[in-house]
Structures are given as structure tokens and as C-alpha cells.
Amino acid sequence: MKLIFPSTNKDSQMSNIKILDKEFELFIPYEKIRSVVEKMADKMNEDLAGKNPLFLCILNGSFMFAAEIFKRITLLDAEISFVKLASYAGTQSSGEIKELIGLNESLEGRTIIVLEDIVDTGITIDNTIKQIIAHNPAEVQVATLLLKPDALVKEVKLDYIGIEIPNDFIVGYGLDYDGRGRNLIDIFKVVE
Ligand code: IMP
Ligand code: MG
């Protein structure tokens, strides 16, 4: 078992990795991610023809997915912006409610495409969509690279879904375990 280090080397992909106290095994190789994202981008190029969408990348986890898809949005007059969810400062913090920060442009009348790394319970994306809607966009669509359907507790409208996965903890391709593993090009899942 080797310590965490990103690599495209096929041999190293076969062995498990260790991040902090946990062991992870290869789950979704980059080639699969790329092909899924290519198909999603093709569909967006078609579906959103004639529109001027604003893609909103939800940091931190979605940065790799956002880069992967946005460079393939070649047929649209598209823009991208990067936002983040921050816990409320102060005594009213409920732990669950997070504020969308870093929004610099007006969303009024725009077609918004939210780029999310993973929808697990759906609480985060539900809360994000509500905050975006408060800015009066024309429409809000959600594209998530990953979905854990069995974990959903919120009814959310997901317009583009990359890969459905079981309820396992995963890391890599932007997703982290306690801040680590975001640099892995493949997605790994925890070995219980
Ligand atoms: P939700 O609010 O339960 O849908 O969780 C969404 C957020 O939790 C994602 O944006 C991720 O940051 C994080 N998350 C959920 N599942 C995983 C996982 O398996 N690995 C790493 N982060 C995860
Ligand atoms: Mg996230």
C-alpha cells in the first residue's frame, strides 16, 4: 500500500492507497469520468443551444468537474463563475445552513447551470438552489457528476447526472477526505 500521491500510472492504480487513517481502493477510473463528462457536455451543447448560460461551480469539491465540462461547452456563449458555501458565522448557526458566497455577477433573468461534485442527502444542493432562486434567475438547472440515490432525503430536481453510486464514502477528482485526496485523478472508495 502506498501513501497518497496522484498518478496516471496504470500499475499504481491497481494498488490501494492510504489517506490519513483510511484505506481506499480504485472505484472510478479517470477514463470513465472523462467519457461521462463528454456525453454530458454534448447534451448541454444541444439542450442549451441559443442560450447564454452562466455555469456556477460550487467550490471546493467541483473544481475538477467544472474544468472538465466547461472546456467541452464549445457550442454555447457560456460563462462560468465560482462560488462557495460557508457556514454562518455567529450564534445562530444551525450547522446545516450554509451561505452562498463569492457571487459577483447578477443572476437576474439568467439561465444558471449549477455544477456540483456529488449529491448525497441532497441537503446541500437543495439549500444552494433556494439561495440562487432568491437572485431571480430565469431558470436553474443542476449538473452533478455523482449521485448517491439511496442517501437522498430531499426531493431535488437534477437535470444532468453523471454516475450513480452506492452509499460508500469516496475520494478523489476534487472530492476530499478531511481536506486530502482532491488531487487524485481517479475516484477511490473507502475499504471498510
Ligand atoms: P449532501 O448535502 O448530503 O448532498 O452532501 C453534499 C456534499 O457532501 C458534497 O458536496 C460533498 O462535499 C460532500 N460529500 C458527500 N458524499 C461524499 C463522499 O463520499 N466523499 C466526499 N465528500 C462527500
Ligand atoms: Mg461539494
PDB file of C-alpha atoms and ligand atoms in Angstrom:
ATOM      1  CA  MET A   1       0.000   0.000   0.000  1.00  0.00           C
ATOM      2  CA  LYS A   2       1.373   3.390  -0.940  1.00  0.00           C
ATOM      3  CA  LEU A   3       0.759   6.779   0.543  1.00  0.00           C
ATOM      4  CA  ILE A   4      -1.468   9.173  -1.332  1.00  0.00           C
ATOM      5  CA  PHE A   5       0.070  10.522  -4.476  1.00  0.00           C
ATOM      6  CA  PRO A   6      -1.748  11.255  -7.724  1.00  0.00           C
ATOM      7  CA  SER A   7      -0.635   9.198 -10.683  1.00  0.00           C
ATOM      8  CA  THR A   8      -1.837   8.187 -14.097  1.00  0.00           C
ATOM      9  CA  ASN A   9       0.408   5.153 -13.971  1.00  0.00           C
ATOM     10  CA  LYS A  10      -1.734   2.062 -14.573  1.00  0.00           C
ATOM     11  CA  ASP A  11       0.203  -0.133 -12.141  1.00  0.00           C
ATOM     12  CA  SER A  12      -0.217   2.281  -9.285  1.00  0.00           C
ATOM     13  CA  GLN A  13      -3.953   2.486  -9.977  1.00  0.00           C
ATOM     14  CA  MET A  14      -4.238  -1.197  -9.158  1.00  0.00           C
ATOM     15  CA  SER A  15      -2.974  -0.864  -5.612  1.00  0.00           C
ATOM     16  CA  ASN A  16      -4.891   0.575  -2.713  1.00  0.00           C
ATOM     17  CA  ILE A  17      -3.969   3.926  -1.242  1.00  0.00           C
ATOM     18  CA  LYS A  18      -3.968   5.218   2.281  1.00  0.00           C
ATOM     19  CA  ILE A  19      -5.253   8.667   3.236  1.00  0.00           C
ATOM     20  CA  LEU A  20      -4.850   9.590   6.875  1.00  0.00           C
ATOM     21  CA  ASP A  21      -6.345   6.639   8.796  1.00  0.00           C
ATOM     22  CA  LYS A  22      -8.339   5.077   5.939  1.00  0.00           C
ATOM     23  CA  GLU A  23      -7.625   2.701   3.098  1.00  0.00           C
ATOM     24  CA  PHE A  24      -9.165   3.351  -0.319  1.00  0.00           C
ATOM     25  CA  GLU A  25      -9.472   1.247  -3.476  1.00  0.00           C
ATOM     26  CA  LEU A  26      -9.832   2.368  -7.086  1.00  0.00           C
ATOM     27  CA  PHE A  27     -13.511   2.824  -7.885  1.00  0.00           C
ATOM     28  CA  ILE A  28     -13.999   5.015 -10.981  1.00  0.00           C
ATOM     29  CA  PRO A  29     -11.003   5.433 -13.283  1.00  0.00           C
ATOM     30  CA  TYR A  30     -10.467   8.795 -14.930  1.00  0.00           C
ATOM     31  CA  GLU A  31     -11.234   7.373 -18.396  1.00  0.00           C
ATOM     32  CA  LYS A  32     -14.769   6.598 -17.238  1.00  0.00           C
ATOM     33  CA  ILE A  33     -15.209  10.061 -15.691  1.00  0.00           C
ATOM     34  CA  ARG A  34     -13.997  11.699 -18.884  1.00  0.00           C
ATOM     35  CA  SER A  35     -16.369   9.753 -21.103  1.00  0.00           C
ATOM     36  CA  VAL A  36     -19.342  10.525 -18.827  1.00  0.00           C
ATOM     37  CA  VAL A  37     -18.465  14.232 -18.778  1.00  0.00           C
ATOM     38  CA  GLU A  38     -18.028  14.282 -22.565  1.00  0.00           C
ATOM     39  CA  LYS A  39     -21.550  12.916 -23.005  1.00  0.00           C
ATOM     40  CA  MET A  40     -22.946  15.403 -20.507  1.00  0.00           C
ATOM     41  CA  ALA A  41     -21.253  18.292 -22.307  1.00  0.00           C
ATOM     42  CA  ASP A  42     -22.569  17.089 -25.683  1.00  0.00           C
ATOM     43  CA  LYS A  43     -26.074  17.066 -24.258  1.00  0.00           C
ATOM     44  CA  MET A  44     -25.695  20.549 -22.757  1.00  0.00           C
ATOM     45  CA  ASN A  45     -24.357  21.912 -26.049  1.00  0.00           C
ATOM     46  CA  GLU A  46     -27.553  20.618 -27.641  1.00  0.00           C
ATOM     47  CA  ASP A  47     -30.097  21.353 -24.878  1.00  0.00           C
ATOM     48  CA  LEU A  48     -28.904  24.884 -24.187  1.00  0.00           C
ATOM     49  CA  ALA A  49     -28.439  25.987 -27.806  1.00  0.00           C
ATOM     50  CA  GLY A  50     -29.206  29.670 -28.263  1.00  0.00           C
ATOM     51  CA  LYS A  51     -28.934  30.422 -24.554  1.00  0.00           C
ATOM     52  CA  ASN A  52     -26.249  32.345 -22.689  1.00  0.00           C
ATOM     53  CA  PRO A  53     -25.903  30.149 -19.602  1.00  0.00           C
ATOM     54  CA  LEU A  54     -23.923  31.019 -16.512  1.00  0.00           C
ATOM     55  CA  PHE A  55     -22.278  27.944 -15.018  1.00  0.00           C
ATOM     56  CA  LEU A  56     -21.827  28.103 -11.256  1.00  0.00           C
ATOM     57  CA  CYS A  57     -19.114  25.861  -9.863  1.00  0.00           C
ATOM     58  CA  ILE A  58     -19.639  25.044  -6.196  1.00  0.00           C
ATOM     59  CA  LEU A  59     -16.194  25.060  -4.595  1.00  0.00           C
ATOM     60  CA  ASN A  60     -14.215  23.288  -3.358  1.00  0.00           C
ATOM     61  CA  GLY A  61     -15.240  19.822  -4.492  1.00  0.00           C
ATOM     62  CA  SER A  62     -16.429  20.679  -8.001  1.00  0.00           C
ATOM     63  CA  PHE A  63     -13.334  22.348  -9.403  1.00  0.00           C
ATOM     64  CA  MET A  64     -12.106  19.372 -11.451  1.00  0.00           C
ATOM     65  CA  PHE A  65     -15.553  18.503 -12.760  1.00  0.00           C
ATOM     66  CA  ALA A  66     -16.128  22.155 -13.674  1.00  0.00           C
ATOM     67  CA  ALA A  67     -12.870  22.337 -15.646  1.00  0.00           C
ATOM     68  CA  GLU A  68     -13.566  19.023 -17.359  1.00  0.00           C
ATOM     69  CA  ILE A  69     -17.034  20.009 -18.543  1.00  0.00           C
ATOM     70  CA  PHE A  70     -16.607  23.707 -19.226  1.00  0.00           C
ATOM     71  CA  LYS A  71     -13.806  23.206 -21.767  1.00  0.00           C
ATOM     72  CA  ARG A  72     -16.249  20.990 -23.672  1.00  0.00           C
ATOM     73  CA  ILE A  73     -19.014  23.605 -23.749  1.00  0.00           C
ATOM     74  CA  THR A  74     -17.850  24.741 -27.143  1.00  0.00           C
ATOM     75  CA  LEU A  75     -21.138  25.496 -28.889  1.00  0.00           C
ATOM     76  CA  LEU A  76     -22.603  27.903 -26.352  1.00  0.00           C
ATOM     77  CA  ASP A  77     -21.985  31.512 -25.431  1.00  0.00           C
ATOM     78  CA  ALA A  78     -21.350  30.389 -21.854  1.00  0.00           C
ATOM     79  CA  GLU A  79     -19.848  31.975 -18.761  1.00  0.00           C
ATOM     80  CA  ILE A  80     -18.573  30.419 -15.557  1.00  0.00           C
ATOM     81  CA  SER A  81     -18.272  31.678 -12.009  1.00  0.00           C
ATOM     82  CA  PHE A  82     -17.065  30.084  -8.790  1.00  0.00           C
ATOM     83  CA  VAL A  83     -18.940  30.193  -5.513  1.00  0.00           C
ATOM     84  CA  LYS A  84     -18.596  28.581  -2.157  1.00  0.00           C
ATOM     85  CA  LEU A  85     -20.827  27.547   0.708  1.00  0.00           C
ATOM     86  CA  ALA A  86     -19.725  28.958   4.038  1.00  0.00           C
ATOM     87  CA  SER A  87     -21.068  28.208   7.480  1.00  0.00           C
ATOM     88  CA  TYR A  88     -22.823  31.182   9.004  1.00  0.00           C
ATOM     89  CA  ALA A  89     -20.671  32.987  11.493  1.00  0.00           C
ATOM     90  CA  GLY A  90     -22.297  33.890  14.764  1.00  0.00           C
ATOM     91  CA  THR A  91     -24.517  32.257  17.313  1.00  0.00           C
ATOM     92  CA  GLN A  92     -27.491  31.428  15.088  1.00  0.00           C
ATOM     93  CA  SER A  93     -25.535  28.805  13.146  1.00  0.00           C
ATOM     94  CA  SER A  94     -27.528  25.619  12.761  1.00  0.00           C
ATOM     95  CA  GLY A  95     -24.699  23.630  11.246  1.00  0.00           C
ATOM     96  CA  GLU A  96     -26.805  22.672   8.253  1.00  0.00           C
ATOM     97  CA  ILE A  97     -27.495  26.102   6.787  1.00  0.00           C
ATOM     98  CA  LYS A  98     -24.671  27.405   4.672  1.00  0.00           C
ATOM     99  CA  GLU A  99     -24.440  30.738   2.926  1.00  0.00           C
ATOM    100  CA  LEU A 100     -23.564  31.011  -0.745  1.00  0.00           C
ATOM    101  CA  ILE A 101     -20.617  33.394  -1.007  1.00  0.00           C
ATOM    102  CA  GLY A 102     -18.495  34.803  -3.823  1.00  0.00           C
ATOM    103  CA  LEU A 103     -21.284  35.628  -6.227  1.00  0.00           C
ATOM    104  CA  ASN A 104     -20.101  38.655  -8.196  1.00  0.00           C
ATOM    105  CA  GLU A 105     -22.500  38.803 -11.115  1.00  0.00           C
ATOM    106  CA  SER A 106     -26.213  39.399 -11.393  1.00  0.00           C
ATOM    107  CA  LEU A 107     -28.268  36.225 -11.851  1.00  0.00           C
ATOM    108  CA  GLU A 108     -31.371  38.188 -12.821  1.00  0.00           C
ATOM    109  CA  GLY A 109     -33.023  36.613 -15.862  1.00  0.00           C
ATOM    110  CA  ARG A 110     -30.105  34.221 -16.469  1.00  0.00           C
ATOM    111  CA  THR A 111     -30.019  30.505 -17.195  1.00  0.00           C
ATOM    112  CA  ILE A 112     -27.976  29.076 -14.324  1.00  0.00           C
ATOM    113  CA  ILE A 113     -26.289  25.683 -14.519  1.00  0.00           C
ATOM    114  CA  VAL A 114     -25.066  24.606 -11.086  1.00  0.00           C
ATOM    115  CA  LEU A 115     -22.028  22.314 -11.207  1.00  0.00           C
ATOM    116  CA  GLU A 116     -21.865  20.023  -8.189  1.00  0.00           C
ATOM    117  CA  ASP A 117     -19.410  17.227  -7.481  1.00  0.00           C
ATOM    118  CA  ILE A 118     -21.776  14.945  -5.605  1.00  0.00           C
ATOM    119  CA  VAL A 119     -25.338  14.858  -4.335  1.00  0.00           C
ATOM    120  CA  ASP A 120     -25.547  12.713  -1.235  1.00  0.00           C
ATOM    121  CA  THR A 121     -28.510  13.585   1.049  1.00  0.00           C
ATOM    122  CA  GLY A 122     -29.420  16.440  -1.298  1.00  0.00           C
ATOM    123  CA  ILE A 123     -29.488  18.951   1.563  1.00  0.00           C
ATOM    124  CA  THR A 124     -26.574  20.989   0.194  1.00  0.00           C
ATOM    125  CA  ILE A 125     -27.892  21.277  -3.355  1.00  0.00           C
ATOM    126  CA  ASP A 126     -31.443  21.997  -2.133  1.00  0.00           C
ATOM    127  CA  ASN A 127     -30.134  24.849   0.011  1.00  0.00           C
ATOM    128  CA  THR A 128     -27.919  26.105  -2.830  1.00  0.00           C
ATOM    129  CA  ILE A 129     -30.792  26.153  -5.337  1.00  0.00           C
ATOM    130  CA  LYS A 130     -33.014  28.101  -2.917  1.00  0.00           C
ATOM    131  CA  GLN A 131     -30.342  30.780  -2.486  1.00  0.00           C
ATOM    132  CA  ILE A 132     -29.808  31.021  -6.245  1.00  0.00           C
ATOM    133  CA  ILE A 133     -33.553  31.362  -6.888  1.00  0.00           C
ATOM    134  CA  ALA A 134     -33.605  34.327  -4.486  1.00  0.00           C
ATOM    135  CA  HIS A 135     -31.490  36.175  -7.098  1.00  0.00           C
ATOM    136  CA  ASN A 136     -34.309  35.891  -9.700  1.00  0.00           C
ATOM    137  CA  PRO A 137     -32.699  33.838 -12.460  1.00  0.00           C
ATOM    138  CA  ALA A 138     -34.834  32.784 -15.447  1.00  0.00           C
ATOM    139  CA  GLU A 139     -34.084  29.124 -14.703  1.00  0.00           C
ATOM    140  CA  VAL A 140     -31.815  26.975 -12.569  1.00  0.00           C
ATOM    141  CA  GLN A 141     -30.537  23.599 -13.692  1.00  0.00           C
ATOM    142  CA  VAL A 142     -28.268  21.248 -11.784  1.00  0.00           C
ATOM    143  CA  ALA A 143     -25.484  19.084 -13.167  1.00  0.00           C
ATOM    144  CA  THR A 144     -23.912  16.675 -10.713  1.00  0.00           C
ATOM    145  CA  LEU A 145     -21.027  14.381 -11.534  1.00  0.00           C
ATOM    146  CA  LEU A 146     -22.076  11.848  -8.897  1.00  0.00           C
ATOM    147  CA  LEU A 147     -25.280  10.877  -7.140  1.00  0.00           C
ATOM    148  CA  LYS A 148     -25.880   8.553  -4.207  1.00  0.00           C
ATOM    149  CA  PRO A 149     -29.576   7.809  -4.846  1.00  0.00           C
ATOM    150  CA  ASP A 150     -30.005   5.718  -1.688  1.00  0.00           C
ATOM    151  CA  ALA A 151     -28.829   8.589   0.508  1.00  0.00           C
ATOM    152  CA  LEU A 152     -31.288  11.222  -0.780  1.00  0.00           C
ATOM    153  CA  VAL A 153     -33.543  12.752   1.876  1.00  0.00           C
ATOM    154  CA  LYS A 154     -34.565  15.813  -0.159  1.00  0.00           C
ATOM    155  CA  GLU A 155     -36.556  15.843  -3.342  1.00  0.00           C
ATOM    156  CA  VAL A 156     -34.297  17.700  -5.739  1.00  0.00           C
ATOM    157  CA  LYS A 157     -34.515  18.294  -9.474  1.00  0.00           C
ATOM    158  CA  LEU A 158     -31.282  17.043 -11.046  1.00  0.00           C
ATOM    159  CA  ASP A 159     -31.067  17.850 -14.746  1.00  0.00           C
ATOM    160  CA  TYR A 160     -27.758  16.169 -15.522  1.00  0.00           C
ATOM    161  CA  ILE A 161     -26.457  13.184 -13.563  1.00  0.00           C
ATOM    162  CA  GLY A 162     -23.072  11.685 -14.376  1.00  0.00           C
ATOM    163  CA  ILE A 163     -22.728   8.458 -12.393  1.00  0.00           C
ATOM    164  CA  GLU A 164     -24.979   6.912  -9.754  1.00  0.00           C
ATOM    165  CA  ILE A 165     -23.014   5.248  -6.973  1.00  0.00           C
ATOM    166  CA  PRO A 166     -23.813   3.258  -3.817  1.00  0.00           C
ATOM    167  CA  ASN A 167     -23.661   4.771  -0.347  1.00  0.00           C
ATOM    168  CA  ASP A 168     -19.891   4.414   0.053  1.00  0.00           C
ATOM    169  CA  PHE A 169     -17.526   7.195   1.035  1.00  0.00           C
ATOM    170  CA  ILE A 170     -15.409   8.235  -1.920  1.00  0.00           C
ATOM    171  CA  VAL A 171     -12.445  10.494  -2.522  1.00  0.00           C
ATOM    172  CA  GLY A 172     -10.544  11.932  -5.485  1.00  0.00           C
ATOM    173  CA  TYR A 173     -11.217  14.043  -8.552  1.00  0.00           C
ATOM    174  CA  GLY A 174     -11.900  17.078  -6.355  1.00  0.00           C
ATOM    175  CA  LEU A 175     -13.621  15.221  -3.520  1.00  0.00           C
ATOM    176  CA  ASP A 176     -11.823  15.088  -0.209  1.00  0.00           C
ATOM    177  CA  TYR A 177     -11.414  13.117   2.951  1.00  0.00           C
ATOM    178  CA  ASP A 178     -10.686  15.693   5.640  1.00  0.00           C
ATOM    179  CA  GLY A 179      -9.099  18.005   3.051  1.00  0.00           C
ATOM    180  CA  ARG A 180      -6.970  15.273   1.473  1.00  0.00           C
ATOM    181  CA  GLY A 181      -7.256  13.419  -1.815  1.00  0.00           C
ATOM    182  CA  ARG A 182      -8.682  16.149  -4.027  1.00  0.00           C
ATOM    183  CA  ASN A 183      -5.671  15.831  -6.345  1.00  0.00           C
ATOM    184  CA  LEU A 184      -6.324  12.195  -7.233  1.00  0.00           C
ATOM    185  CA  ILE A 185      -7.253  11.900 -10.904  1.00  0.00           C
ATOM    186  CA  ASP A 186      -9.371   8.776 -10.311  1.00  0.00           C
ATOM    187  CA  ILE A 187     -12.138   8.269  -7.768  1.00  0.00           C
ATOM    188  CA  PHE A 188     -11.440   5.863  -4.903  1.00  0.00           C
ATOM    189  CA  LYS A 189     -13.802   4.333  -2.389  1.00  0.00           C
ATOM    190  CA  VAL A 190     -13.148   3.514   1.225  1.00  0.00           C
ATOM    191  CA  VAL A 191     -12.312  -0.052   2.160  1.00  0.00           C
ATOM    192  CA  GLU A 192     -14.356  -0.859   5.272  1.00  0.00           C
TER     193      GLU A 192
HETATM  194  P1  IMP B   1     -25.302  16.381   0.812  1.00  0.00           P
HETATM  195  O1  IMP B   1     -25.709  17.714   1.378  1.00  0.00           O
HETATM  196  O2  IMP B   1     -25.504  15.275   1.809  1.00  0.00           O
HETATM  197  O3  IMP B   1     -25.960  16.068  -0.504  1.00  0.00           O
HETATM  198  O4  IMP B   1     -23.747  16.396   0.633  1.00  0.00           O
HETATM  199  C1  IMP B   1     -23.136  17.040  -0.376  1.00  0.00           C
HETATM  200  C2  IMP B   1     -21.695  17.363  -0.027  1.00  0.00           C
HETATM  201  O5  IMP B   1     -21.130  16.426   0.901  1.00  0.00           O
HETATM  202  C3  IMP B   1     -20.873  17.263  -1.273  1.00  0.00           C
HETATM  203  O6  IMP B   1     -20.832  18.498  -1.941  1.00  0.00           O
HETATM  204  C4  IMP B   1     -19.536  16.822  -0.744  1.00  0.00           C
HETATM  205  O7  IMP B   1     -18.777  17.944  -0.399  1.00  0.00           O
HETATM  206  C5  IMP B   1     -19.842  16.037   0.487  1.00  0.00           C
HETATM  207  N1  IMP B   1     -19.847  14.579   0.233  1.00  0.00           N
HETATM  208  C6  IMP B   1     -20.915  13.757   0.150  1.00  0.00           C
HETATM  209  N2  IMP B   1     -20.543  12.483  -0.053  1.00  0.00           N
HETATM  210  C7  IMP B   1     -19.196  12.496  -0.116  1.00  0.00           C
HETATM  211  C8  IMP B   1     -18.196  11.463  -0.312  1.00  0.00           C
HETATM  212  O8  IMP B   1     -18.477  10.258  -0.476  1.00  0.00           O
HETATM  213  N3  IMP B   1     -16.902  11.880  -0.305  1.00  0.00           N
HETATM  214  C9  IMP B   1     -16.533  13.169  -0.126  1.00  0.00           C
HETATM  215  N4  IMP B   1     -17.425  14.158   0.062  1.00  0.00           N
HETATM  216  C10 IMP B   1     -18.741  13.826   0.072  1.00  0.00           C
HETATM  217 MG    MG B   2     -19.251  19.803  -2.527  1.00  0.00          MG
END
